[in-house]
Amino acid sequence: MSNPEQAADGAHPAAIAQPAPTPPKLDPVYYNWSNTFSIMMGRMTGNRDVELEKNYFTELDATKAESICKRCESNKDYLLQYSPIIRFLSDEVYKLGGDLSKDNILCRMCTNEQSGGFSLDYGILLCANKFRNRGHQEDTMAHEMVHAWDHLKWKVDASNLRHQACLEIRASTLSGECRFAREFFTRNQWSITEQLQACVRRRAELSMMQRPQIKDEAHAKKVVNEVWESCFNDTRPFDEIYR
């Protein structure tokens, strides 16, 4: 079982439990043509003002929080009803005694660089302001549902790095987030040979590097390699990699 103070996929329970946002008053200091121009030019020339960008887009998200979360909720309801992979994983979680529904799959605004998270005690967090489109949200929901299935199926130790690496390998493999079209069109990853394996490795290693027990990139790669063969080839609850 995951530590209730730290969700298995990096989402703190406080982020899941918080109420839906209310829009703040607009602070005009970041919303003028010169700041927008500075941000765009900085990105093009490489001379970026990271603090300006962070403040600008954080406030922009906050002013649109209500509409962003409504869009997330609408997509969530649609996917729970019509997405084949989401419906399948919901049913498989239910068979193990779990229940994932609109009541414990929650859309919230997030400040860190993640699109979702899972806690066995609280449910699934969807970072509404991080989704590019409904397809991205579907991949994230599927990723977190694979985590939910794994936690219900096996005794997962939150402090065991091999367990955590296996969770990330399986979720990236089975959710569809590493399929060729997603990598090619949204992440500029153009490799043809073993594209799926390369994507899963990269995402699992990045996820592991967010954990305080991981010393560096080499350590993350080592842990992922230790469990790679068994976890990548284990497609349960699917018969094979779905997409």
CSV table of C-alpha atoms in Angstrom, one decimal:
chain,number,residue,atom,x,y,z
A,1,MET,CA,0.0,0.0,0.0
A,2,SER,CA,1.2,3.5,-0.8
A,3,ASN,CA,2.3,5.8,2.0
A,4,PRO,CA,-0.7,8.0,2.6
A,5,GLU,CA,1.6,11.0,2.9
A,6,GLN,CA,3.0,10.5,-0.6
A,7,ALA,CA,1.1,9.1,-3.4
A,8,ALA,CA,2.6,6.3,-5.5
A,9,ASP,CA,2.9,8.4,-8.7
A,10,GLY,CA,4.1,11.6,-7.2
A,11,ALA,CA,0.8,13.3,-6.4
A,12,HIS,CA,0.6,14.4,-2.8
A,13,PRO,CA,-2.9,13.6,-1.3
A,14,ALA,CA,-3.3,17.3,-0.5
A,15,ALA,CA,-3.4,18.1,-4.2
A,16,ILE,CA,-6.1,15.5,-4.7
A,17,ALA,CA,-8.1,16.5,-1.7
A,18,GLN,CA,-8.1,20.2,-2.4
A,19,PRO,CA,-11.4,21.8,-3.6
A,20,ALA,CA,-11.9,22.9,-7.1
A,21,PRO,CA,-10.4,26.3,-7.8
A,22,THR,CA,-12.0,29.7,-7.8
A,23,PRO,CA,-10.6,32.3,-10.3
A,24,PRO,CA,-8.5,35.0,-8.7
A,25,LYS,CA,-8.4,38.7,-9.7
A,26,LEU,CA,-6.3,39.4,-12.7
A,27,ASP,CA,-2.9,40.9,-11.9
A,28,PRO,CA,-2.1,43.0,-15.0
A,29,VAL,CA,1.6,43.2,-14.3
A,30,TYR,CA,2.4,40.1,-16.4
A,31,TYR,CA,-0.3,40.7,-19.0
A,32,ASN,CA,1.1,43.2,-21.5
A,33,TRP,CA,2.5,43.0,-25.0
A,34,SER,CA,6.1,43.6,-23.8
A,35,ASN,CA,6.2,40.6,-21.5
A,36,THR,CA,4.5,38.4,-24.0
A,37,PHE,CA,7.0,39.5,-26.6
A,38,SER,CA,9.9,39.0,-24.2
A,39,ILE,CA,8.8,35.4,-23.5
A,40,MET,CA,8.4,34.5,-27.1
A,41,MET,CA,11.8,36.1,-28.1
A,42,GLY,CA,13.5,34.5,-25.2
A,43,ARG,CA,12.3,31.1,-26.2
A,44,MET,CA,13.5,31.6,-29.8
A,45,THR,CA,16.9,33.0,-28.9
A,46,GLY,CA,17.6,30.8,-25.9
A,47,ASN,CA,17.9,33.8,-23.6
A,48,ARG,CA,14.9,32.9,-21.4
A,49,ASP,CA,13.6,34.6,-18.3
A,50,VAL,CA,12.5,31.5,-16.5
A,51,GLU,CA,11.0,33.4,-13.5
A,52,LEU,CA,9.0,35.6,-15.8
A,53,GLU,CA,7.7,32.6,-17.7
A,54,LYS,CA,6.7,30.8,-14.5
A,55,ASN,CA,4.8,33.8,-13.1
A,56,TYR,CA,3.2,34.6,-16.4
A,57,PHE,CA,1.8,31.2,-17.2
A,58,THR,CA,1.0,30.3,-13.6
A,59,GLU,CA,-1.2,33.4,-13.3
A,60,LEU,CA,-2.6,32.8,-16.8
A,61,ASP,CA,-3.7,29.3,-15.7
A,62,ALA,CA,-5.1,30.6,-12.5
A,63,THR,CA,-7.3,33.1,-14.2
A,64,LYS,CA,-8.7,30.4,-16.4
A,65,ALA,CA,-8.8,27.7,-13.7
A,66,GLU,CA,-12.6,27.3,-13.7
A,67,SER,CA,-13.0,26.8,-17.5
A,68,ILE,CA,-9.9,24.6,-17.6
A,69,CYS,CA,-11.2,22.3,-14.9
A,70,LYS,CA,-14.7,22.2,-16.6
A,71,ARG,CA,-13.1,21.1,-19.8
A,72,CYS,CA,-11.2,18.4,-17.9
A,73,GLU,CA,-14.3,17.2,-16.2
A,74,SER,CA,-16.2,17.1,-19.5
A,75,ASN,CA,-13.4,15.0,-21.1
A,76,LYS,CA,-13.2,12.8,-18.0
A,77,ASP,CA,-17.0,12.0,-18.2
A,78,TYR,CA,-16.7,11.3,-21.9
A,79,LEU,CA,-13.7,9.0,-21.6
A,80,LEU,CA,-15.3,7.0,-18.7
A,81,GLN,CA,-18.3,6.4,-20.9
A,82,TYR,CA,-16.8,5.9,-24.4
A,83,SER,CA,-13.0,5.2,-24.3
A,84,PRO,CA,-12.3,1.5,-24.8
A,85,ILE,CA,-9.1,1.5,-22.8
A,86,ILE,CA,-10.5,3.5,-19.9
A,87,ARG,CA,-13.6,1.3,-19.7
A,88,PHE,CA,-11.6,-1.8,-19.8
A,89,LEU,CA,-9.2,-0.7,-17.1
A,90,SER,CA,-12.1,0.5,-14.9
A,91,ASP,CA,-13.7,-2.9,-15.2
A,92,GLU,CA,-10.4,-4.7,-14.4
A,93,VAL,CA,-9.8,-2.5,-11.3
A,94,TYR,CA,-13.4,-3.2,-10.2
A,95,LYS,CA,-12.7,-7.0,-10.4
A,96,LEU,CA,-9.9,-6.5,-7.9
A,97,GLY,CA,-12.2,-4.7,-5.4
A,98,GLY,CA,-11.4,-1.2,-6.5
A,99,ASP,CA,-13.8,1.5,-7.8
A,100,LEU,CA,-12.6,4.3,-10.1
A,101,SER,CA,-15.3,6.7,-11.0
A,102,LYS,CA,-15.9,10.4,-11.5
A,103,ASP,CA,-16.1,10.8,-7.7
A,104,ASN,CA,-12.4,9.8,-7.1
A,105,ILE,CA,-10.9,10.8,-10.4
A,106,LEU,CA,-10.4,14.5,-9.8
A,107,CYS,CA,-9.5,17.4,-12.0
A,108,ARG,CA,-7.3,20.0,-10.3
A,109,MET,CA,-4.8,22.7,-11.2
A,110,CYS,CA,-1.2,21.6,-10.7
A,111,THR,CA,1.9,23.7,-10.3
A,112,ASN,CA,4.5,20.9,-10.9
A,113,GLU,CA,5.4,19.4,-14.2
A,114,GLN,CA,3.2,16.3,-14.2
A,115,SER,CA,-0.1,15.5,-15.9
A,116,GLY,CA,-1.5,13.2,-13.1
A,117,GLY,CA,-0.9,11.1,-10.1
A,118,PHE,CA,-2.3,8.2,-8.1
A,119,SER,CA,-2.9,7.5,-4.5
A,120,LEU,CA,-4.4,4.2,-3.2
A,121,ASP,CA,-6.0,6.1,-0.4
A,122,TYR,CA,-7.4,9.1,-2.4
A,123,GLY,CA,-7.8,8.2,-6.1
A,124,ILE,CA,-6.5,9.7,-9.3
A,125,LEU,CA,-5.4,13.3,-9.8
A,126,LEU,CA,-5.7,14.8,-13.2
A,127,CYS,CA,-3.7,18.0,-13.8
A,128,ALA,CA,-6.3,19.9,-15.8
A,129,ASN,CA,-3.9,22.7,-16.9
A,130,LYS,CA,-1.3,20.3,-18.2
A,131,PHE,CA,-3.4,18.5,-20.9
A,132,ARG,CA,-2.9,19.4,-24.6
A,133,ASN,CA,-6.1,17.7,-25.6
A,134,ARG,CA,-8.5,14.9,-24.8
A,135,GLY,CA,-6.1,12.3,-26.2
A,136,HIS,CA,-3.4,13.4,-23.7
A,137,GLN,CA,-5.9,13.2,-20.9
A,138,GLU,CA,-6.9,9.7,-22.0
A,139,ASP,CA,-3.3,8.6,-21.9
A,140,THR,CA,-2.9,10.0,-18.4
A,141,MET,CA,-6.0,8.4,-17.1
A,142,ALA,CA,-4.9,5.1,-18.5
A,143,HIS,CA,-1.4,5.5,-17.0
A,144,GLU,CA,-2.9,6.1,-13.5
A,145,MET,CA,-5.4,3.3,-13.8
A,146,VAL,CA,-2.6,0.9,-14.6
A,147,HIS,CA,-1.0,2.1,-11.3
A,148,ALA,CA,-4.3,1.5,-9.5
A,149,TRP,CA,-4.6,-2.1,-10.9
A,150,ASP,CA,-1.0,-2.9,-9.9
A,151,HIS,CA,-1.5,-1.7,-6.4
A,152,LEU,CA,-4.6,-3.8,-6.0
A,153,LYS,CA,-3.1,-6.8,-7.6
A,154,TRP,CA,0.3,-6.9,-5.8
A,155,LYS,CA,1.8,-5.7,-2.5
A,156,VAL,CA,3.6,-2.7,-3.7
A,157,ASP,CA,6.3,-1.3,-1.4
A,158,ALA,CA,6.5,2.5,-1.8
A,159,SER,CA,10.1,2.5,-0.5
A,160,ASN,CA,11.3,-0.3,-2.9
A,161,LEU,CA,12.8,1.3,-5.9
A,162,ARG,CA,12.5,-1.8,-8.0
A,163,HIS,CA,8.8,-1.9,-7.3
A,164,GLN,CA,8.4,1.8,-8.3
A,165,ALA,CA,10.4,1.3,-11.5
A,166,CYS,CA,8.3,-1.6,-12.5
A,167,LEU,CA,5.1,0.4,-11.9
A,168,GLU,CA,6.4,3.2,-14.3
A,169,ILE,CA,7.6,0.7,-17.0
A,170,ARG,CA,4.2,-1.0,-17.0
A,171,ALA,CA,2.1,2.2,-17.0
A,172,SER,CA,4.1,3.8,-19.8
A,173,THR,CA,4.0,0.6,-21.8
A,174,LEU,CA,0.2,-0.1,-21.4
A,175,SER,CA,-1.3,3.3,-21.3
A,176,GLY,CA,-0.6,4.2,-25.0
A,177,GLU,CA,1.4,7.3,-24.1
A,178,CYS,CA,4.5,5.8,-25.9
A,179,ARG,CA,2.8,4.7,-29.1
A,180,PHE,CA,4.6,5.9,-32.3
A,181,ALA,CA,2.1,8.7,-33.3
A,182,ARG,CA,2.2,10.3,-29.8
A,183,GLU,CA,6.0,10.3,-29.8
A,184,PHE,CA,6.3,11.5,-33.4
A,185,PHE,CA,3.8,14.3,-33.4
A,186,THR,CA,4.0,15.7,-29.8
A,187,ARG,CA,7.5,14.9,-28.5
A,188,ASN,CA,9.7,15.2,-31.6
A,189,GLN,CA,11.0,11.6,-31.0
A,190,TRP,CA,11.5,10.3,-34.5
A,191,SER,CA,13.2,7.0,-33.9
A,192,ILE,CA,11.8,4.1,-35.8
A,193,THR,CA,13.7,1.1,-34.4
A,194,GLU,CA,12.5,0.0,-30.9
A,195,GLN,CA,10.7,3.3,-30.5
A,196,LEU,CA,8.3,1.9,-27.9
A,197,GLN,CA,11.1,0.5,-25.7
A,198,ALA,CA,13.1,3.8,-25.9
A,199,CYS,CA,10.1,5.8,-24.9
A,200,VAL,CA,9.2,3.6,-22.0
A,201,ARG,CA,12.8,3.6,-20.7
A,202,ARG,CA,13.0,7.4,-21.0
A,203,ARG,CA,9.8,8.0,-19.2
A,204,ALA,CA,10.5,5.5,-16.5
A,205,GLU,CA,13.9,6.9,-15.8
A,206,LEU,CA,12.6,10.5,-15.7
A,207,SER,CA,9.9,9.4,-13.2
A,208,MET,CA,12.4,7.6,-11.0
A,209,MET,CA,14.7,10.7,-11.0
A,210,GLN,CA,11.9,12.6,-9.2
A,211,ARG,CA,12.3,10.2,-6.2
A,212,PRO,CA,14.5,11.4,-3.4
A,213,GLN,CA,16.2,7.9,-3.0
A,214,ILE,CA,17.6,8.2,-6.6
A,215,LYS,CA,21.0,9.7,-6.5
A,216,ASP,CA,21.4,10.6,-10.2
A,217,GLU,CA,20.6,9.7,-13.8
A,218,ALA,CA,22.9,6.7,-13.7
A,219,HIS,CA,21.2,5.3,-10.6
A,220,ALA,CA,17.8,5.7,-12.3
A,221,LYS,CA,18.9,3.8,-15.4
A,222,LYS,CA,20.4,1.1,-13.2
A,223,VAL,CA,17.1,0.5,-11.3
A,224,VAL,CA,15.1,0.5,-14.5
A,225,ASN,CA,17.4,-2.0,-16.1
A,226,GLU,CA,17.2,-4.3,-13.2
A,227,VAL,CA,13.5,-4.9,-13.7
A,228,TRP,CA,13.2,-4.1,-17.4
A,229,GLU,CA,12.6,-7.6,-19.0
A,230,SER,CA,10.0,-8.9,-16.6
A,231,CYS,CA,8.1,-5.6,-16.3
A,232,PHE,CA,8.1,-4.6,-19.9
A,233,ASN,CA,6.9,-8.0,-21.0
A,234,ASP,CA,4.1,-8.3,-18.4
A,235,THR,CA,1.0,-6.9,-20.2
A,236,ARG,CA,-1.6,-7.8,-17.6
A,237,PRO,CA,-4.5,-7.1,-17.4
A,238,PHE,CA,-4.2,-6.9,-21.2
A,239,ASP,CA,-3.5,-9.9,-23.4
A,240,GLU,CA,-1.0,-7.8,-25.3
A,241,ILE,CA,0.1,-4.2,-25.6
A,242,TYR,CA,-3.2,-2.5,-26.4
A,243,ARG,CA,-1.9,0.4,-28.6
